[in-house]
Coordinates of C-alpha atoms in Angstrom, one line a residue:
X485 CA 44.7 28.4 -1.5
X486 CA 42.8 25.2 -2.0
X487 CA 39.4 24.2 -0.2
X488 CA 39.1 21.4 2.6
X489 CA 38.9 18.0 2.2
X490 CA 35.8 17.3 2.0
X491 CA 34.3 20.4 -0.5
X492 CA 35.6 17.4 -2.6
X493 CA 33.9 14.7 -1.4
X494 CA 30.8 14.2 -4.3
X495 CA 28.8 13.5 -1.3
X496 CA 28.8 16.6 0.8
X497 CA 29.0 18.7 -2.4
X498 CA 25.5 16.8 -3.2
X499 CA 23.8 17.4 0.4
X500 CA 25.1 20.9 0.6
X501 CA 23.9 22.6 -3.3
X502 CA 20.1 19.6 -2.9
X503 CA 20.0 23.5 -0.5
X504 CA 21.0 26.1 -2.3
X505 CA 19.0 28.2 -4.4
X506 CA 19.1 27.8 -8.6
X507 CA 21.6 30.8 -8.8
X508 CA 23.6 29.8 -5.8
X509 CA 24.4 26.5 -7.9
X510 CA 24.9 27.9 -11.4
X511 CA 27.4 30.3 -9.5
X512 CA 28.6 26.6 -7.9
X513 CA 28.5 25.2 -11.7
X514 CA 31.0 27.8 -13.2
X515 CA 32.7 27.8 -9.4
X516 CA 35.4 24.9 -10.4
X517 CA 35.9 21.6 -12.3
X518 CA 35.4 19.0 -9.4
X519 CA 31.8 21.5 -8.8
X520 CA 30.3 21.1 -12.4
X521 CA 29.3 17.3 -12.1
X522 CA 27.3 17.6 -8.2
X523 CA 26.2 21.0 -9.2
X524 CA 24.5 20.3 -12.2
X525 CA 23.0 17.6 -10.9
X526 CA 20.9 19.6 -8.2
X527 CA 20.4 22.0 -11.0
X528 CA 18.4 19.0 -12.7
X529 CA 17.5 16.9 -10.2
X530 CA 14.0 18.7 -10.3
X531 CA 12.0 20.5 -12.6
X532 CA 8.3 22.0 -11.5
X533 CA 8.3 22.1 -15.7
X534 CA 9.0 20.4 -19.0
X535 CA 10.1 23.9 -20.6
X536 CA 13.6 23.7 -18.6
X537 CA 14.2 20.3 -21.0
X538 CA 12.3 22.4 -23.8
X539 CA 14.2 25.1 -24.6
X540 CA 17.8 22.8 -25.3
X541 CA 15.7 22.0 -28.3
X542 CA 14.6 25.1 -29.2
X543 CA 12.7 28.7 -27.9
X544 CA 8.9 28.4 -27.0
X545 CA 7.8 31.4 -28.4
X546 CA 4.0 31.5 -26.5
X547 CA 1.1 32.6 -28.1
X548 CA -2.5 34.3 -27.5
X549 CA -3.5 30.2 -25.8
X550 CA -0.7 27.3 -26.2
X551 CA 3.2 27.8 -26.0
X552 CA 4.8 26.0 -29.3
X553 CA 8.4 25.9 -30.8
X554 CA 9.5 28.6 -32.9
X555 CA 12.0 27.4 -34.9
X556 CA 13.5 23.3 -36.2
X557 CA 15.7 21.5 -33.2
X558 CA 19.5 23.9 -32.8
X559 CA 22.2 21.4 -34.6
X560 CA 23.2 20.0 -31.2
X561 CA 19.9 20.8 -29.2
X562 CA 19.2 16.3 -28.8
X563 CA 23.1 16.2 -27.4
X564 CA 22.5 19.3 -24.8
X565 CA 19.0 17.8 -24.3
X566 CA 20.2 14.1 -23.5
X567 CA 22.3 14.9 -21.7
X568 CA 20.6 17.3 -19.4
X569 CA 17.8 14.5 -18.8
X570 CA 20.0 11.6 -18.1
X571 CA 20.2 14.4 -14.8
X572 CA 16.8 14.6 -13.6
X573 CA 14.7 12.4 -11.0
X574 CA 11.5 14.3 -10.7
X575 CA 9.5 16.0 -12.6
X576 CA 6.2 18.0 -12.9
X577 CA 4.1 18.5 -15.7
X578 CA 0.7 21.1 -15.5
X579 CA -0.8 22.2 -18.4
X580 CA -3.6 24.1 -17.0
X581 CA -0.9 26.7 -15.5
X582 CA -0.7 30.2 -16.7
X583 CA 2.9 30.1 -19.0
X584 CA 6.2 32.5 -17.7
X585 CA 5.9 35.9 -17.3
X586 CA 7.5 36.4 -19.9
X587 CA 5.1 35.0 -22.5
X588 CA 3.9 38.1 -24.1
X589 CA 0.4 37.0 -24.4
X590 CA -0.6 34.2 -21.2
X591 CA -0.2 31.5 -22.9
X592 CA -1.4 28.8 -20.9
X593 CA -0.4 25.0 -22.1
X594 CA 1.9 23.4 -24.1
X595 CA 0.5 22.9 -28.3
X596 CA 0.8 18.7 -29.3
X597 CA 2.8 19.2 -31.6
X598 CA 6.1 20.3 -29.0
X599 CA 4.7 16.2 -27.9
X600 CA 5.0 15.0 -31.7
X601 CA 7.6 16.3 -32.8
X602 CA 9.0 14.6 -28.7
X603 CA 7.7 11.1 -29.8
X604 CA 9.5 11.5 -33.9
X605 CA 12.3 12.7 -33.3
X606 CA 13.3 11.2 -29.9
X607 CA 16.9 9.2 -30.3
X608 CA 15.8 6.4 -27.6
X609 CA 11.9 5.4 -26.5
X610 CA 12.9 6.8 -23.0
X611 CA 13.4 10.2 -22.6
X612 CA 13.9 10.6 -19.5
X613 CA 16.5 7.9 -18.3
X614 CA 17.0 8.0 -14.7
X615 CA 13.6 9.1 -13.5
X616 CA 12.2 8.8 -10.6
X617 CA 8.7 10.8 -10.6
X618 CA 6.7 12.1 -12.0
X619 CA 3.4 14.1 -11.9
X620 CA 1.6 15.1 -14.6
X621 CA -1.6 17.4 -13.7
X622 CA -3.7 17.9 -17.3
X623 CA -6.5 19.5 -18.1
X624 CA -6.9 18.0 -21.7
X625 CA -6.6 14.5 -23.8
X626 CA -4.9 14.6 -26.9
X627 CA -1.7 15.1 -23.8
X628 CA -2.4 12.1 -21.6
X629 CA -1.3 10.6 -25.2
X630 CA 2.8 11.1 -24.5
X631 CA 2.9 10.0 -21.3
X632 CA 4.7 6.9 -21.6
X633 CA 7.2 8.8 -23.6
X634 CA 8.5 10.2 -19.7
X635 CA 7.8 7.2 -17.9
X636 CA 11.1 5.5 -17.4
X637 CA 11.8 1.8 -15.8
X638 CA 13.3 3.8 -13.0
X639 CA 9.9 5.2 -12.6
X640 CA 8.5 4.7 -8.6
X641 CA 6.3 7.7 -8.6
X642 CA 3.6 8.7 -10.6
X643 CA 0.4 11.6 -10.2
X644 CA -2.2 11.8 -12.7
X645 CA -4.4 14.2 -11.8
X646 CA -7.4 15.2 -14.1
X647 CA -8.8 17.9 -13.0
X648 CA -12.6 18.9 -12.6
X649 CA -12.2 17.6 -16.7
X650 CA -16.5 17.7 -18.0
X651 CA -15.4 14.7 -20.5
X652 CA -12.5 13.1 -18.9
X653 CA -10.7 11.6 -21.4
X654 CA -11.9 7.7 -21.1
X655 CA -9.7 5.9 -23.7
X656 CA -5.6 7.5 -22.7
X657 CA -7.0 7.2 -19.4
X658 CA -7.1 3.2 -19.1
X659 CA -4.7 2.7 -22.0
X660 CA -2.2 4.8 -19.7
X661 CA -3.4 2.6 -16.7
X662 CA -4.0 -1.5 -17.9
X663 CA 0.0 -0.6 -19.6
X664 CA 1.2 0.6 -16.4
X665 CA 2.9 -2.3 -15.9
X666 CA 5.8 -2.5 -19.6
X667 CA 7.0 1.1 -18.7
X668 CA 8.0 0.4 -14.8
X669 CA 7.8 -2.3 -13.3
X670 CA 9.2 -0.4 -10.3
X671 CA 6.5 1.4 -9.1
X672 CA 5.7 1.9 -5.6
X673 CA 3.7 5.1 -5.3
X674 CA 0.5 5.6 -7.8
X675 CA -1.9 8.5 -7.2
X676 CA -5.4 9.4 -9.4
X677 CA -7.8 12.3 -9.2
X678 CA -10.3 12.4 -11.8
X679 CA -14.4 12.5 -11.9
X680 CA -14.2 9.7 -14.4
X681 CA -16.7 7.0 -12.5
X682 CA -15.1 3.8 -11.6
X683 CA -16.6 1.7 -13.4
X684 CA -15.3 3.0 -16.9
X685 CA -11.6 1.7 -15.5
X686 CA -11.9 -0.8 -13.0
X687 CA -10.9 -3.6 -14.8
X688 CA -7.7 -1.8 -16.0
X689 CA -6.9 -0.2 -11.9
X690 CA -7.4 -4.0 -10.8
X691 CA -5.2 -5.5 -13.3
X692 CA -2.7 -2.8 -12.9
X693 CA -2.9 -3.6 -9.5
X694 CA -2.1 -7.4 -9.5
X695 CA 0.6 -6.6 -12.0
X696 CA 3.0 -4.1 -9.7
X697 CA 4.0 -6.6 -6.9
X698 CA 6.3 -4.1 -6.0
X699 CA 3.0 -0.6 -5.3
X700 CA 3.2 -0.1 -1.9
X701 CA 1.4 3.6 -1.8
X702 CA -2.3 4.4 -3.6
X703 CA -4.4 7.2 -4.3
X704 CA -7.9 6.7 -6.4
X705 CA -11.1 8.9 -5.6
X706 CA -13.3 8.5 -3.1
X707 CA -15.4 7.2 -5.2
X708 CA -13.4 3.9 -6.5
X709 CA -14.0 1.8 -3.1
X710 CA -16.2 -1.0 -5.3
X711 CA -15.9 -5.1 -4.5
X712 CA -13.7 -5.3 -7.6
X713 CA -10.7 -2.9 -6.8
X714 CA -11.5 -2.6 -3.0
X715 CA -10.3 -6.6 -3.6
X716 CA -7.2 -6.1 -5.7
X717 CA -6.0 -3.6 -3.5
X718 CA -7.1 -6.4 -0.5
X719 CA -5.2 -9.5 -1.8
X720 CA -1.9 -7.7 -2.8
X721 CA 0.8 -8.5 -1.5
X722 CA 3.1 -5.2 0.0
X723 CA 0.0 -2.7 -0.5
X724 CA 1.0 -0.7 2.7
X725 CA -1.0 2.5 2.3
X726 CA -4.3 3.5 1.1
X727 CA -5.6 7.3 -0.1
X728 CA -9.1 8.6 -1.0
X729 CA -8.7 12.1 -3.1
X730 CA -10.8 15.0 -2.3
X731 CA -11.8 18.0 -4.1
X732 CA -12.2 20.0 -0.8
X733 CA -14.2 23.6 -3.4
X734 CA -16.6 21.1 -5.1
X735 CA -17.1 18.5 -1.9
X736 CA -20.8 15.8 -3.8
X737 CA -23.0 14.6 -0.9
X738 CA -22.5 11.4 0.8
X739 CA -25.3 9.7 -0.5
X740 CA -24.5 9.1 -4.0
X741 CA -22.7 6.4 -3.2
X742 CA -22.9 3.2 -3.5
X743 CA -20.4 0.8 -2.6
X744 CA -18.4 0.6 0.8
X745 CA -14.9 0.1 2.1
X746 CA -15.1 -3.0 3.6
X747 CA -13.0 -5.9 4.6
X748 CA -13.0 -9.5 4.1
X749 CA -11.0 -12.4 5.8
X750 CA -6.7 -12.7 4.7
X751 CA -7.4 -8.8 3.0
X752 CA -4.5 -6.0 4.0
X753 CA -2.9 -7.6 6.3
X754 CA 0.0 -5.0 6.2
X755 CA -1.5 -2.0 5.6
X756 CA -0.3 0.6 7.7
X757 CA -1.9 4.0 6.7
X758 CA -5.6 3.9 5.6
X759 CA -7.0 7.6 4.8
X760 CA -11.0 7.5 4.6
X761 CA -13.2 9.8 3.1
X762 CA -16.6 8.4 3.8
X763 CA -19.3 8.9 7.8
X764 CA -18.0 8.5 10.8
X765 CA -19.9 6.0 11.2
X766 CA -18.6 3.5 7.8
X767 CA -15.6 3.9 9.7
X768 CA -16.7 2.8 12.8
X769 CA -18.8 -0.4 11.3
X770 CA -15.0 -1.0 9.7
X771 CA -12.7 -1.3 12.8
X772 CA -15.6 -3.2 14.6
X773 CA -15.6 -6.1 11.8
X774 CA -12.9 -9.1 12.5
X775 CA -11.0 -8.7 8.7
X776 CA -9.5 -5.1 10.0
X777 CA -5.6 -4.4 9.1
X778 CA -3.9 -6.0 12.0
X779 CA -0.9 -3.7 11.1
X780 CA -2.7 -0.1 11.0
X781 CA -0.7 2.5 13.2
X782 CA -1.8 5.9 10.8
X783 CA -6.0 6.6 9.7
X784 CA -7.2 9.7 8.7
X785 CA -10.5 10.4 8.7
X786 CA -12.3 13.0 5.6
X787 CA -16.3 13.8 7.2
X788 CA -16.5 17.0 5.3
X789 CA -20.2 19.1 4.4
X790 CA -22.4 16.5 6.7
X791 CA -22.7 18.1 10.8
X792 CA -21.0 15.7 13.2
X793 CA -22.9 13.4 15.3
X794 CA -21.3 14.1 18.6
X795 CA -22.6 10.2 19.7
X796 CA -21.3 8.7 16.5
X797 CA -17.5 10.7 17.0
X798 CA -17.9 9.9 21.0
X799 CA -17.9 5.8 19.5
X800 CA -15.7 6.0 17.5
X801 CA -12.9 8.0 19.8
X802 CA -13.1 4.9 22.3
X803 CA -13.5 2.1 20.2
X804 CA -10.6 3.0 17.9
X805 CA -7.7 3.0 20.6
X806 CA -9.4 -0.6 22.1
X807 CA -8.9 -2.0 19.1
X808 CA -5.3 0.5 17.8
X809 CA -4.2 0.5 20.7
X810 CA -0.4 1.8 19.1
X811 CA -1.6 5.1 16.5
X812 CA 0.5 7.1 15.7
X813 CA -1.1 9.3 13.7
X814 CA -4.7 9.8 14.0
X815 CA -6.7 13.5 11.2
X816 CA -10.2 14.3 11.7
X817 CA -11.1 16.9 9.2
X818 CA -13.8 17.4 10.4
X819 CA -15.5 20.7 8.8
X820 CA -18.8 21.3 7.7
X821 CA -20.6 24.5 5.5
X822 CA -23.8 23.8 6.8
X823 CA -23.2 27.4 10.1
X824 CA -25.1 30.2 10.7
X825 CA -22.5 32.5 11.4
X826 CA -25.0 34.2 13.6
X827 CA -25.4 31.6 16.0
X828 CA -26.3 31.8 19.5
X829 CA -24.8 30.7 22.3
X830 CA -26.4 27.7 22.8
X831 CA -26.1 25.6 19.4
X832 CA -23.3 27.3 19.6
X833 CA -21.4 25.2 22.7
X834 CA -23.6 22.5 21.3
X835 CA -21.4 22.1 18.1
X836 CA -18.2 22.3 20.5
X837 CA -16.4 19.0 20.8
X838 CA -15.3 18.5 24.2
X839 CA -12.5 17.4 26.1
X840 CA -14.1 14.1 26.5
X841 CA -15.5 13.4 23.8
X842 CA -11.3 12.9 23.5
X843 CA -9.9 11.6 26.0
X844 CA -9.5 8.3 25.4
X845 CA -7.9 8.4 23.2
X846 CA -5.0 9.5 25.1
X847 CA -4.4 6.2 25.8
X848 CA -2.9 5.8 22.5
X849 CA 1.2 6.9 25.0
X850 CA 2.9 6.2 21.0
X851 CA 1.1 8.7 19.9
X852 CA 3.1 11.4 17.3
X853 CA 0.5 13.0 14.8
X854 CA -2.8 14.1 16.3
X855 CA -5.5 16.7 13.9
X856 CA -8.5 17.3 14.2
X857 CA -10.3 20.1 11.9
X858 CA -13.7 21.9 12.7
X859 CA -16.1 24.9 12.4
X860 CA -15.9 25.6 16.2
X861 CA -13.8 26.0 18.6
X862 CA -13.1 22.8 20.9
X863 CA -13.9 22.9 23.9
X864 CA -11.0 22.5 25.5
X865 CA -10.0 23.4 29.5
X866 CA -6.4 24.1 30.1
X867 CA -6.4 21.1 32.9
X868 CA -7.5 19.1 29.5
X869 CA -4.1 20.7 28.0
X870 CA -1.8 19.9 30.7
X871 CA -3.1 15.8 31.1
X872 CA -2.7 15.5 26.6
X873 CA 0.5 16.9 27.0
X874 CA 1.9 14.9 29.5
X875 CA 0.2 11.4 27.6
X876 CA 1.1 11.8 24.6
X877 CA 4.9 13.0 25.1
X878 CA 6.3 12.0 22.0
X879 CA 4.3 14.7 20.0
X880 CA 5.9 15.6 17.1
X881 CA 3.1 17.7 15.3
X882 CA -0.5 18.7 16.3
X883 CA -3.8 20.5 14.8
X884 CA -5.3 21.5 17.4
X885 CA -9.1 23.0 16.0
X886 CA -6.8 25.9 15.4
X887 CA -9.0 27.2 13.0
X888 CA -12.5 27.6 13.8
X889 CA -14.9 29.6 12.0
X890 CA -15.2 33.4 12.8
X891 CA -18.9 34.0 13.9
X892 CA -20.6 36.5 16.0
X893 CA -20.6 34.6 19.2
X894 CA -17.1 33.2 19.1
X895 CA -15.5 31.4 22.5
X896 CA -12.8 32.3 23.3
X897 CA -9.5 29.9 22.7
X898 CA -6.7 28.4 25.2
X899 CA -5.5 30.9 27.4
X900 CA -1.5 31.1 26.5
X901 CA -0.6 28.7 29.8
X902 CA -0.6 25.9 27.4
X903 CA 2.2 27.8 25.7
X904 CA 4.6 26.2 28.7
X905 CA 2.9 23.2 29.0
X906 CA 3.6 22.0 25.9
X907 CA 6.8 23.2 25.9
X908 CA 8.0 21.5 28.9
X909 CA 6.3 18.0 28.4
X910 CA 6.3 18.0 24.2
X911 CA 10.3 18.0 23.8
X912 CA 9.8 16.4 20.0
X913 CA 7.5 18.9 18.9
X914 CA 8.2 20.5 14.9
X915 CA 4.2 22.0 14.3
X916 CA 1.8 22.6 16.6
X917 CA -1.6 24.6 15.8
X918 CA -3.4 26.2 18.3
X919 CA -6.8 28.8 19.1
X920 CA -5.7 30.5 21.9
X921 CA -6.7 33.7 23.4
X922 CA -4.4 36.4 23.1
X923 CA -5.8 38.2 25.6
X924 CA -4.7 35.9 28.7
X925 CA -0.7 37.0 28.3
X926 CA -0.9 39.6 31.3
X927 CA -1.5 36.2 33.2
X928 CA 0.3 34.8 31.8
X929 CA 3.6 36.3 31.7
X930 CA 2.7 37.1 35.5
X931 CA 1.5 33.1 36.6
X932 CA 4.5 31.5 35.0
X933 CA 7.1 30.3 36.9
X934 CA 10.9 31.4 35.8
X935 CA 12.6 30.9 33.9
X936 CA 10.3 30.4 31.5
X937 CA 10.1 27.2 29.7
X938 CA 11.3 27.1 26.0
X939 CA 11.0 24.6 23.2
X940 CA 12.7 22.5 22.2
X941 CA 15.0 23.3 18.6
X942 CA 13.1 20.1 16.9
X943 CA 9.7 23.5 16.9
X944 CA 9.8 24.4 13.1
X945 CA 6.4 26.1 13.1
X946 CA 3.7 27.0 15.4
X947 CA -0.1 28.0 14.1
X948 CA -2.8 29.9 15.2
X949 CA -5.0 29.6 12.6
X950 CA -8.1 32.4 13.4
X951 CA -6.9 33.1 16.7
X952 CA -7.0 37.3 16.7
X953 CA -4.0 38.7 18.2
X954 CA -4.4 41.2 21.7
X955 CA -2.0 42.7 21.6
X956 CA 1.2 42.4 19.0
X957 CA 4.1 42.9 20.4
X958 CA 4.0 41.4 24.4
X959 CA 2.4 38.1 21.7
X960 CA 5.9 38.5 20.2
X961 CA 8.0 39.5 23.2
X962 CA 7.0 35.2 24.5
X963 CA 6.9 34.1 21.8
X964 CA 10.9 35.0 21.1
X965 CA 11.3 33.8 25.0
X966 CA 10.1 30.6 24.7
X967 CA 11.3 29.8 20.9
X968 CA 15.1 30.8 21.7
X969 CA 16.7 28.9 19.7
X970 CA 15.5 30.0 16.8
X971 CA 13.1 32.0 15.1
X972 CA 10.1 29.6 14.1
X973 CA 8.1 30.4 11.8
X974 CA 4.2 31.8 13.4
X975 CA 1.5 30.6 10.8
X976 CA -1.8 33.1 10.6
X977 CA -5.3 32.2 9.0
X978 CA -8.3 29.6 8.0
X979 CA -6.6 26.0 6.8
X980 CA -6.6 24.4 3.4
X981 CA -9.2 21.9 4.9
X982 CA -11.9 24.7 6.3
X983 CA -14.4 24.3 3.8
X984 CA -17.1 26.7 5.0
X985 CA -16.5 29.8 3.4
X986 CA -17.6 32.6 6.3
X987 CA -15.2 33.6 8.8
X988 CA -11.6 34.0 6.2
X989 CA -9.9 35.9 8.6
X990 CA -9.9 39.1 5.4
X991 CA -13.6 39.9 6.5
X992 CA -12.8 39.7 10.3
X993 CA -13.6 43.0 11.4
X994 CA -10.4 42.7 13.7
X995 CA -7.9 42.7 11.2
X996 CA -6.3 39.6 12.4
X997 CA -4.0 38.4 9.6
X998 CA -2.2 42.3 10.0
X999 CA -1.7 41.5 13.5
X1000 CA -0.6 38.0 13.0
X1001 CA 1.6 39.6 10.1
X1002 CA 3.1 42.6 13.0
X1003 CA 3.6 39.6 15.2
X1004 CA 5.5 37.4 12.7
X1005 CA 7.8 40.3 11.9
X1006 CA 8.2 41.8 15.9
X1007 CA 9.2 38.2 17.6
X1008 CA 11.7 37.6 14.7
X1009 CA 13.2 40.8 15.3
X1010 CA 13.4 39.8 19.1
X1011 CA 15.2 37.0 18.5
X1012 CA 17.9 39.2 15.8
X1013 CA 18.0 41.6 18.9
X1014 CA 18.3 38.8 21.5
X1015 CA 21.4 37.0 19.8
X1016 CA 22.8 40.6 19.5
X1017 CA 22.4 41.3 23.2
X1018 CA 23.6 38.0 24.2
X1019 CA 26.8 37.8 22.0
X1020 CA 27.7 41.7 23.5
X1021 CA 27.0 40.3 27.9
X1022 CA 28.8 37.4 27.0
X1023 CA 32.1 40.5 26.3
X1024 CA 31.2 42.7 29.0
X1025 CA 30.3 39.3 31.5
X1026 CA 31.3 40.9 35.3
X1027 CA 32.9 38.8 38.0
X1028 CA 28.5 38.9 38.8
X1029 CA 27.6 36.0 36.6
X1030 CA 25.5 38.1 33.8
X1031 CA 23.8 36.0 31.4
X1032 CA 21.4 36.5 28.7
X1033 CA 17.9 34.5 30.8
X1034 CA 18.5 37.6 33.2
X1035 CA 17.2 40.4 30.8
X1036 CA 14.2 42.1 31.2
X1037 CA 11.6 42.1 28.3
X1038 CA 11.9 46.2 29.1
X1039 CA 15.2 47.1 27.7
X1040 CA 13.7 45.2 24.5
X1041 CA 10.9 47.3 24.5
X1042 CA 12.0 49.8 25.2
X1043 CA 14.7 49.9 21.8
X1044 CA 12.4 49.0 20.0
X1045 CA 10.7 51.7 20.8
X1046 CA 13.7 54.2 19.9
X1047 CA 14.4 51.4 15.8
X1048 CA 18.2 50.1 17.7
X1049 CA 17.0 46.8 16.7
X1050 CA 15.8 47.5 13.2
X1051 CA 19.4 48.4 12.7

């Protein structure tokens, strides 16, 4: 039996195999000749390690501290290597990651001899001739010398992360940055993460930025906005995105910044996305600058480990929509670690961000992504959320203070009824993060109109952060009704931007992690049950027009209790 003609087209096969897992791709590559090439391409296209390529040359044996080739290069090894390497489009090398589970003693990095052999025996200068993206996460200086042999003339994205090295390899970093324009002329994205002082690589960065006309996006350490580097970025003709990397766990004091990010006339005329790690007062100065970027539509502000000045935040959010009314993406990470888990109600109330501070942002009617992370629950009501959903109908991603720190006098979250407002008014939502008072499920169920508002099919993820799951089954029933299009993922727990050690759900005596895990399980089980019951009702539909929308939740409850759902 011949396959459907569509399954012989390389483009369609490539798209199908891209979504398959590794085992399925290997099976597809052995199925027939027409599938062999596109399936093999997807196997090698994106590598999370150099090991698969290296083992084509010789087995890698792991010792107590490092891995090395077990023997000389096997016959035909370089032929197999060249054939596979030509298919590689992205590769990640992480020296500080644990060795494979098959390693006897758990070695942690590749020996320098491995890279030396590659450098001496390689048949061509470019080991990966079609490489587009390389991510090099290295905790050792000696391996940096060999990064250039993996970069090709087609490489567009380069990430170099040195971790928290006490003595970063200054000369190696300087050499690599300065000579990047020789290795590739099509670089569009460059990321550098290091504790090395900006003055040590400043001239190399300025030279690279000036030579690389194709550069569009750059991420540098937070202390790298010196006058020289900022001028190089500002006068570049095509850079449209500038980010500043942040070490979330070891954030330094803000008082050590000697240079501030500045705007001068004629700078950043094409800048559209900007990420800053600085105090709110500095951001206010930037947007008041007459030479500010005219085309900015995305702004991220990280002001971590310092108490938030509410008046500064109020001023910033009042002036920002006036300067950039067409903002589509706005993110604020305002967590700080100076929080007392035994705070009284008065101090907690003063620390919460009221909705009146956020209300001016509603005039940005094109808003698609908004994030506000803070130690305390936001001071927001259901009426405020209803206003937000009407003003931001194009909302796609919302992170609305979902993971406040758990304290002794935790303020209640939003009522569950707000889910209905998002479902009814924000039809493009893909991700939504909320801090909810789930004990309000009874009033929600009693007051919500029928049929219940259903989220659009675009919804992929709901996260409840550090909310408490009051009744796992009832919450699962409500969510299964509102997410009728498919079993979306349910998230919970503290997010990566919440730096306060207190308040992790694992320390919560209410065992919220276990409760939300049960909600997630029951939610997906109920969805499967509903779809099965819907199919059965369709088969048995009588002249009265019975439909699945008339199913009572009690029917699902009875089935759950009798374990029919599981079977």
